[in-house]
CSV table of C-alpha atoms in Angstrom, one decimal:
chain,number,residue,atom,x,y,z
A,250,MET,CA,-0.1,-0.2,0.3
A,251,THR,CA,1.4,3.4,-0.9
A,252,SER,CA,1.1,5.9,1.2
A,253,LEU,CA,1.0,9.8,-1.1
A,254,GLU,CA,1.9,13.0,0.1
A,255,ARG,CA,0.0,14.2,3.3
A,256,PHE,CA,-3.0,16.5,1.1
A,257,ASP,CA,-3.3,19.9,1.9
A,258,ARG,CA,-5.8,22.1,-0.2
A,259,LYS,CA,-4.8,25.2,0.7
A,260,ALA,CA,-1.7,24.5,-0.6
A,261,ALA,CA,-3.4,23.7,-4.0
A,262,PRO,CA,-3.5,26.4,-6.5
A,263,ALA,CA,-6.4,27.7,-6.3
A,264,TYR,CA,-9.4,26.1,-8.6
A,265,PRO,CA,-10.6,29.7,-11.1
A,266,GLY,CA,-14.4,29.7,-11.9
A,267,ARG,CA,-15.4,28.4,-8.8
A,268,HIS,CA,-18.0,31.5,-8.5
A,269,LEU,CA,-17.1,33.5,-11.0
A,270,MET,CA,-19.5,33.5,-14.1
A,271,LEU,CA,-19.8,31.6,-17.0
A,272,GLY,CA,-19.3,32.7,-20.4
A,273,ARG,CA,-21.0,31.7,-23.7
A,274,LEU,CA,-20.4,30.2,-27.2
A,275,SER,CA,-22.1,32.0,-29.0
A,276,VAL,CA,-25.8,29.8,-30.6
A,277,GLY,CA,-24.3,27.0,-33.3
A,278,GLN,CA,-19.9,28.1,-32.9
A,279,LYS,CA,-18.0,25.5,-33.1
A,280,VAL,CA,-15.1,24.7,-30.9
A,281,ARG,CA,-12.5,24.5,-33.3
A,282,VAL,CA,-9.8,20.9,-31.5
A,283,VAL,CA,-6.6,19.5,-32.9
A,284,GLN,CA,-5.2,15.9,-31.6
A,285,PHE,CA,-2.7,15.1,-29.8
A,286,GLY,CA,-1.8,11.6,-29.9
A,287,MET,CA,-2.3,9.1,-32.2
A,288,GLY,CA,-2.8,5.8,-29.7
A,289,PRO,CA,-6.0,3.8,-29.7
A,290,ILE,CA,-7.5,6.9,-27.1
A,291,GLY,CA,-6.1,9.7,-29.5
A,292,MET,CA,-7.8,8.0,-32.9
A,293,ALA,CA,-11.1,7.6,-30.1
A,294,LEU,CA,-10.9,11.4,-30.0
A,295,ALA,CA,-10.6,12.6,-32.8
A,296,LYS,CA,-12.7,10.8,-34.6
A,297,GLU,CA,-16.0,12.0,-32.0
A,298,ALA,CA,-13.3,15.1,-33.2
A,299,LEU,CA,-15.2,14.8,-37.1
A,300,ALA,CA,-18.6,12.8,-35.7
A,301,ARG,CA,-19.2,16.1,-33.7
A,302,PRO,CA,-21.3,18.6,-34.6
A,303,ASP,CA,-20.0,21.2,-32.2
A,304,LEU,CA,-16.8,20.3,-32.8
A,305,GLU,CA,-13.7,20.8,-36.4
A,306,LEU,CA,-11.1,18.8,-36.1
A,307,MET,CA,-8.4,20.9,-37.6
A,308,GLY,CA,-5.0,18.2,-38.1
A,309,ALA,CA,-3.8,15.3,-35.4
A,310,VAL,CA,0.3,15.7,-33.9
A,311,ASP,CA,1.6,12.3,-33.1
A,312,ARG,CA,5.4,12.3,-32.6
A,313,SER,CA,6.3,8.7,-32.7
A,314,PRO,CA,7.9,8.1,-35.8
A,315,GLY,CA,5.3,5.5,-37.2
A,316,MET,CA,3.1,7.9,-37.0
A,317,ALA,CA,4.2,11.4,-38.0
A,318,GLY,CA,3.9,12.1,-41.8
A,319,ARG,CA,1.0,9.7,-42.6
A,320,PRO,CA,-1.7,10.5,-43.8
A,321,LEU,CA,-4.7,11.9,-41.0
A,322,ASP,CA,-7.6,10.1,-43.1
A,323,GLU,CA,-5.1,7.1,-43.3
A,324,VAL,CA,-5.7,6.5,-39.7
A,325,ILE,CA,-8.9,7.7,-39.0
A,326,GLY,CA,-10.8,7.2,-42.3
A,327,PRO,CA,-11.8,9.6,-44.9
A,328,GLU,CA,-13.8,11.8,-43.3
A,329,ALA,CA,-10.7,13.1,-43.2
A,330,HIS,CA,-9.7,13.6,-46.3
A,331,ASN,CA,-9.5,17.4,-46.1
A,332,LEU,CA,-7.1,17.7,-42.6
A,333,PRO,CA,-3.6,18.3,-42.8
A,334,ARG,CA,-1.3,15.1,-42.3
A,335,ILE,CA,0.0,14.6,-38.5
A,336,VAL,CA,2.6,16.9,-37.8
A,337,PRO,CA,5.1,16.1,-34.7
A,338,ASN,CA,4.8,18.9,-33.0
A,339,LEU,CA,2.2,21.4,-32.3
A,340,GLY,CA,3.5,23.9,-34.1
A,341,ASP,CA,4.2,22.7,-37.3
A,342,LEU,CA,-0.5,23.1,-37.9
A,343,GLN,CA,-1.9,27.3,-38.1
A,344,LEU,CA,-3.1,28.6,-35.4
A,345,PRO,CA,-6.8,27.9,-36.0
A,346,GLN,CA,-8.7,30.9,-34.5
A,347,HIS,CA,-10.1,31.3,-30.8
A,348,PRO,CA,-11.7,29.1,-29.1
A,349,ARG,CA,-9.9,26.2,-29.6
A,350,VAL,CA,-8.5,23.4,-27.2
A,351,VAL,CA,-6.0,20.1,-28.0
A,352,LEU,CA,-8.1,17.0,-27.4
A,353,HIS,CA,-4.5,15.6,-25.0
A,354,ALA,CA,-4.0,11.8,-25.1
A,355,THR,CA,-0.8,10.4,-24.4
A,356,SER,CA,0.4,9.2,-21.5
A,357,SER,CA,-1.1,8.5,-17.5
A,358,ARG,CA,2.5,10.6,-15.4
A,359,LEU,CA,2.1,14.1,-15.0
A,360,ASP,CA,6.1,14.1,-15.4
A,361,ARG,CA,6.5,13.0,-18.5
A,362,VAL,CA,2.9,14.5,-20.4
A,363,LEU,CA,4.5,18.4,-18.5
A,364,PRO,CA,6.4,19.2,-21.5
A,365,GLN,CA,3.9,19.0,-24.0
A,366,LEU,CA,0.6,20.8,-21.6
A,367,GLU,CA,3.2,23.6,-21.2
A,368,GLU,CA,3.8,23.3,-25.1
A,369,ILE,CA,0.1,23.1,-25.2
A,370,LEU,CA,-0.3,26.6,-23.6
A,371,SER,CA,2.2,27.9,-24.6
A,372,LEU,CA,0.7,28.5,-28.0
A,373,GLY,CA,-2.7,29.7,-27.2
A,374,TYR,CA,-4.5,26.9,-27.1
A,375,HIS,CA,-7.2,25.5,-23.7
A,376,CYS,CA,-6.0,22.2,-23.0
A,377,VAL,CA,-8.3,19.1,-22.3
A,378,SER,CA,-6.4,15.7,-21.1
A,379,SER,CA,-7.1,11.7,-20.6
A,380,CYS,CA,-3.7,12.0,-18.5
A,381,GLU,CA,-4.8,10.7,-15.3
A,382,GLU,CA,-2.3,12.3,-12.6
A,383,LEU,CA,-3.7,16.1,-14.0
A,384,SER,CA,-7.1,15.8,-12.9
A,385,TYR,CA,-6.1,16.1,-9.4
A,386,PRO,CA,-2.4,17.4,-9.4
A,387,SER,CA,-1.7,18.5,-5.9
A,388,LEU,CA,-2.2,15.3,-4.8
A,389,ARG,CA,1.2,13.7,-6.1
A,390,HIS,CA,2.9,16.9,-8.0
A,391,ARG,CA,2.0,20.2,-5.9
A,392,GLU,CA,4.8,22.0,-7.5
A,393,LEU,CA,3.7,21.1,-11.4
A,394,ALA,CA,0.3,22.2,-10.6
A,395,ILE,CA,1.6,25.9,-9.1
A,396,ARG,CA,3.4,25.5,-12.5
A,397,LEU,CA,0.6,25.1,-15.4
A,398,ASP,CA,-1.8,27.0,-13.6
A,399,ALA,CA,0.3,29.5,-13.3
A,400,LEU,CA,1.3,29.4,-17.2
A,401,ALA,CA,-2.1,28.9,-18.4
A,402,ARG,CA,-3.8,31.7,-16.4
A,403,ASP,CA,-0.4,34.3,-18.2
A,404,THR,CA,-2.2,32.2,-21.7
A,405,GLY,CA,-4.6,32.9,-20.9
A,406,VAL,CA,-6.4,30.0,-21.4
A,407,GLY,CA,-7.9,26.8,-19.4
A,408,LEU,CA,-6.9,23.1,-18.2
A,409,VAL,CA,-7.8,20.1,-17.6
A,410,GLY,CA,-7.8,16.7,-17.1
A,411,GLY,CA,-10.5,14.2,-17.5
A,412,GLY,CA,-12.2,11.0,-18.8
A,413,VAL,CA,-14.5,8.0,-17.6
A,414,ASN,CA,-12.1,7.3,-13.9
A,415,PRO,CA,-10.8,9.7,-12.8
A,416,GLY,CA,-12.9,12.2,-13.7
A,417,PHE,CA,-16.7,10.9,-13.8
A,418,ALA,CA,-17.8,7.5,-12.6
A,419,LEU,CA,-15.9,7.0,-9.3
A,420,ASP,CA,-15.7,10.8,-8.3
A,421,LEU,CA,-17.4,13.3,-10.1
A,422,LEU,CA,-21.2,10.5,-10.3
A,423,PRO,CA,-20.8,10.2,-6.6
A,424,ALA,CA,-19.9,14.3,-5.8
A,425,VAL,CA,-23.6,14.7,-8.3
A,426,LEU,CA,-25.3,12.0,-6.4
A,427,SER,CA,-23.9,13.6,-3.1
A,428,THR,CA,-26.3,16.6,-3.7
A,429,ALA,CA,-29.9,14.5,-3.1
A,430,SER,CA,-28.5,13.2,1.1
A,431,ARG,CA,-28.9,15.9,3.2
A,432,ARG,CA,-25.6,14.5,5.1
A,433,VAL,CA,-23.4,12.1,3.7
A,434,ASP,CA,-20.6,9.9,6.3
A,435,GLN,CA,-19.0,7.5,3.8
A,436,VAL,CA,-18.1,7.1,0.3
A,437,GLU,CA,-18.2,3.0,-0.7
A,438,ALA,CA,-17.4,3.1,-5.0
A,439,ALA,CA,-16.8,-0.1,-7.3
A,440,ARG,CA,-15.8,-0.5,-11.0
A,441,THR,CA,-15.7,-3.8,-12.3
A,442,VAL,CA,-14.3,-4.4,-16.0
A,443,GLU,CA,-13.9,-7.3,-17.8
A,444,VAL,CA,-10.5,-6.5,-19.6
A,445,THR,CA,-10.3,-9.1,-22.8
A,446,ARG,CA,-13.6,-6.9,-24.0
A,447,ARG,CA,-11.1,-3.3,-23.8
A,448,ARG,CA,-8.4,-2.8,-25.9
A,449,GLU,CA,-4.9,-4.1,-25.7
A,450,PRO,CA,-2.6,-2.2,-24.3
A,451,LEU,CA,-5.0,-2.1,-21.2
A,452,GLN,CA,-5.1,-6.0,-21.6
A,453,ILE,CA,-0.9,-5.7,-20.9
A,454,LYS,CA,-1.5,-2.8,-18.2
A,455,VAL,CA,-3.0,-4.8,-15.3
A,456,GLY,CA,-0.7,-7.3,-16.5
A,457,LEU,CA,-3.3,-10.5,-18.1
A,458,GLY,CA,-1.8,-13.3,-19.1
A,459,LEU,CA,1.3,-13.0,-17.2
A,460,THR,CA,3.3,-15.5,-14.9
A,461,LEU,CA,2.2,-13.6,-11.3
A,462,GLU,CA,6.7,-13.8,-11.2
A,463,ALA,CA,6.0,-11.8,-14.2
A,464,TYR,CA,3.9,-9.7,-12.6
A,465,ARG,CA,6.1,-9.0,-9.4
A,466,THR,CA,8.8,-7.8,-12.1
A,467,LYS,CA,7.2,-5.8,-14.4
A,468,GLU,CA,5.6,-4.1,-11.7
A,469,GLN,CA,9.3,-3.4,-10.3
A,470,ALA,CA,10.5,-2.5,-13.1
A,471,THR,CA,7.3,0.0,-13.8
A,472,GLY,CA,6.5,1.1,-10.4
A,473,GLY,CA,3.3,0.1,-10.8
A,474,MET,CA,0.7,-2.4,-12.3
A,475,GLY,CA,-3.2,-2.1,-13.2
A,476,HIS,CA,-5.0,1.2,-12.8
A,477,VAL,CA,-3.7,4.9,-12.2
A,478,GLY,CA,-5.4,8.3,-10.9
A,479,LEU,CA,-7.9,6.3,-8.4
A,480,GLY,CA,-5.5,8.4,-5.4
A,481,GLU,CA,-6.9,10.9,-7.6
A,482,SER,CA,-10.2,10.1,-7.7
A,483,ALA,CA,-10.9,9.7,-3.6
A,484,ALA,CA,-9.2,14.0,-3.4
A,485,LEU,CA,-11.2,14.7,-5.8
A,486,LEU,CA,-14.7,13.2,-4.2
A,487,GLY,CA,-13.3,14.4,-0.8
A,488,SER,CA,-12.5,18.2,-1.9
A,489,ALA,CA,-16.1,18.4,-3.3
A,490,LEU,CA,-18.0,17.4,-0.1
A,491,GLY,CA,-15.8,19.6,1.9
A,492,TRP,CA,-13.8,16.3,4.1
A,493,LYS,CA,-10.1,18.4,5.1
A,494,SER,CA,-8.5,14.8,4.0
A,495,GLU,CA,-4.8,13.7,7.1
A,496,LYS,CA,-3.9,11.2,4.5
A,497,VAL,CA,-4.9,9.0,0.7
A,498,THR,CA,-4.3,5.8,0.7
A,499,GLU,CA,-3.5,3.9,-2.6
A,500,SER,CA,-2.8,0.0,-3.2
A,501,SER,CA,-3.0,-2.8,-6.1
A,502,GLU,CA,-3.2,-6.2,-6.5
A,503,PRO,CA,-2.9,-9.3,-9.1
A,504,VAL,CA,-5.8,-10.9,-9.6
A,505,VAL,CA,-4.3,-14.8,-10.1
A,506,THR,CA,-6.6,-17.3,-11.2
A,507,GLN,CA,-7.0,-20.2,-8.8
A,508,HIS,CA,-8.4,-23.3,-11.8
A,509,GLU,CA,-7.9,-23.4,-15.7
A,510,ILE,CA,-10.2,-21.0,-17.4
A,511,THR,CA,-10.9,-20.7,-21.0
A,512,MET,CA,-12.8,-18.1,-22.5
A,513,GLY,CA,-13.5,-17.7,-26.3
A,514,SER,CA,-9.9,-19.0,-28.0
A,515,HIS,CA,-8.1,-18.0,-25.0
A,516,THR,CA,-6.5,-20.7,-21.7
A,517,PHE,CA,-5.5,-19.7,-18.8
A,518,ALA,CA,-3.1,-22.2,-16.4
A,519,PRO,CA,-3.8,-21.5,-12.8
A,520,GLY,CA,-1.5,-19.3,-11.5
A,521,THR,CA,-2.4,-17.0,-14.2
A,522,VAL,CA,-3.2,-13.6,-13.7
A,523,LEU,CA,-6.1,-12.4,-14.8
A,524,GLY,CA,-5.7,-8.6,-13.9
A,525,THR,CA,-5.4,-6.2,-11.6
A,526,ARG,CA,-7.2,-4.6,-8.3
A,527,THR,CA,-6.7,-1.2,-6.8
A,528,ARG,CA,-8.1,0.5,-3.7
A,529,ALA,CA,-7.8,3.1,-3.0
A,530,SER,CA,-9.4,5.3,0.8
A,531,LEU,CA,-9.6,8.6,1.8
A,532,LEU,CA,-9.0,8.9,5.1
A,533,GLU,CA,-9.8,12.5,7.9
A,534,ASP,CA,-9.6,11.9,11.9
A,535,GLY,CA,-8.8,8.7,11.5
A,536,LYS,CA,-11.5,8.0,9.7
A,537,GLU,CA,-12.3,6.6,6.2
A,538,ARG,CA,-14.3,9.1,4.1
A,539,VAL,CA,-13.9,7.8,0.1
A,540,SER,CA,-13.4,3.5,0.2
A,541,LEU,CA,-12.5,3.4,-4.0
A,542,GLN,CA,-11.9,0.4,-5.9
A,543,VAL,CA,-11.4,-0.6,-9.7
A,544,THR,CA,-11.7,-4.1,-10.3
A,545,ILE,CA,-10.2,-4.6,-14.3
A,546,ALA,CA,-9.6,-8.2,-14.9
A,547,ALA,CA,-10.9,-11.4,-17.0
A,548,ALA,CA,-13.8,-13.7,-16.3
A,549,VAL,CA,-14.6,-10.6,-13.3
A,550,GLY,CA,-18.9,-12.5,-14.0
A,551,ARG,CA,-20.5,-8.6,-14.6
A,552,GLU,CA,-19.3,-4.7,-15.2
A,553,GLU,CA,-21.2,-2.9,-13.0
A,554,VAL,CA,-20.2,0.4,-11.3
A,555,ARG,CA,-21.6,0.6,-7.4
A,556,ILE,CA,-22.2,3.9,-5.6
A,557,VAL,CA,-22.6,3.7,-1.5
A,558,LEU,CA,-23.1,6.8,0.3
A,559,GLU,CA,-23.6,6.0,3.9
A,560,GLY,CA,-25.8,8.6,4.8
A,561,ASP,CA,-29.1,10.6,5.0
A,562,PRO,CA,-31.0,9.4,3.1
A,563,ARG,CA,-28.4,5.9,2.5
A,564,LEU,CA,-28.3,6.3,-1.4
A,565,GLU,CA,-27.4,3.5,-3.7
A,566,LEU,CA,-26.7,3.5,-7.4
A,567,VAL,CA,-25.9,0.6,-9.8
A,568,ILE,CA,-24.8,0.7,-14.0
A,569,PRO,CA,-25.1,-2.7,-15.0
A,570,GLY,CA,-23.4,-3.2,-17.6
A,571,GLY,CA,-20.6,-0.9,-16.6
A,572,ILE,CA,-19.4,2.5,-18.5
A,573,PRO,CA,-17.7,1.2,-21.4
A,574,GLY,CA,-13.9,3.0,-21.2
A,575,ASP,CA,-12.8,3.5,-24.4
A,576,SER,CA,-15.8,5.3,-26.2
A,577,ALA,CA,-17.2,6.6,-23.2
A,578,THR,CA,-13.5,8.5,-22.5
A,579,ALA,CA,-13.7,9.7,-25.9
A,580,SER,CA,-17.0,10.5,-25.0
A,581,ILE,CA,-16.7,13.1,-22.2
A,582,LEU,CA,-12.8,14.3,-23.4
A,583,ALA,CA,-15.1,15.4,-26.3
A,584,SER,CA,-17.5,17.5,-24.2
A,585,MET,CA,-15.5,18.7,-21.7
A,586,ALA,CA,-13.3,20.4,-25.3
A,587,ARG,CA,-16.6,23.2,-25.1
A,588,ARG,CA,-17.0,23.3,-21.1
A,589,ILE,CA,-13.4,24.9,-20.2
A,590,VAL,CA,-13.7,27.3,-23.2
A,591,ALA,CA,-16.6,28.9,-21.0
A,592,VAL,CA,-14.4,28.9,-17.9
A,593,PRO,CA,-12.2,31.6,-16.7
A,594,PRO,CA,-8.3,30.4,-17.8
A,595,GLY,CA,-5.7,28.2,-15.6
A,596,LEU,CA,-6.2,24.6,-13.8
A,597,HIS,CA,-9.2,23.1,-13.5
A,598,SER,CA,-10.8,20.1,-12.6
A,599,VAL,CA,-14.0,18.4,-13.1
A,600,LEU,CA,-15.5,19.9,-10.1
A,601,THR,CA,-15.2,22.9,-11.9
A,602,LEU,CA,-16.7,23.5,-15.4
A,603,PRO,CA,-19.9,23.5,-15.5
A,604,VAL,CA,-21.5,19.4,-15.3
A,605,VAL,CA,-22.6,19.8,-19.2
A,606,PRO,CA,-21.7,21.9,-21.7
A,607,PRO,CA,-22.8,25.4,-22.0
A,608,GLY,CA,-25.7,25.8,-24.9
A,609,PRO,CA,-27.8,29.0,-25.7
A,610,PRO,CA,-29.0,31.5,-23.1
A,611,ARG,CA,-32.8,29.9,-21.7
A,612,LEU,CA,-35.7,31.4,-22.7
A,613,PRO,CA,-37.9,34.1,-19.0
């Protein structure tokens, strides 16, 4: 179990926009977007942007040798035939008019994507990122959060991290649900994902098919296995509910089969790793206030999201079948592209953005 750095909300950047009037886009106005990173999530985002009438895809950035220079329509389909080739640097694209947003999807770790985010902000783009650690960066990278907040303010743009989780299923969703309770004492939430139905990079990330020894070796070499960002979800949810946490803890463990399992063409022998189970909790005055769990493995039985709020009244929400991670991530981030342009400049969280994209003024 890892006990993360003591979480002090007073030391975190003061996310702007919490009490300010939100801006509005003109009726029918499109947000111009550039896709940064053309992995599986990035390609899904680019296709989502092409399909949405409220977004206009302007190009894509990817520095990998096998991707830079390729025609975009060759990668994501004929709908992109009039767009420029994939470029290795954001500055290689013609700067779109405002409002312009980069949809960023390259890595889960904030320290690895910091140069990319600084490039994006410095060129005057708003940025919506799938980087899990950016969803609540002060938890692990307080100094980087302060640095990015200052840069975003200086360049007059917004920056936010989000996705299905962190950013929705186990933090924003229970936070919204809590508004129906007069008092919340504790939150327990869990998400179960059948990894054989997901993309190959996620299967590799959770160690599917490895021996336990190989799993441990890879875990030590990479610094961790499985889901990234559950601690951020716990901190984000605790912040939304006003709990002054003394610490956030996070741990992961392999899910190992005890007997032979056959799923389609795959057979897993006893002792084979099926995936990873990650847990996170937030403590206040020695009491566990938030308890979260994400299981991403094969043979989980039933996919679902389950949220329980203990309080007055007790509330329970179950989403049978769960939330489809890849397509929902693309939908959420595309939606956030319209929301990030409607708030003041700076570093944001999903708590400081409108829950839904702002529309035209309502009639009296």
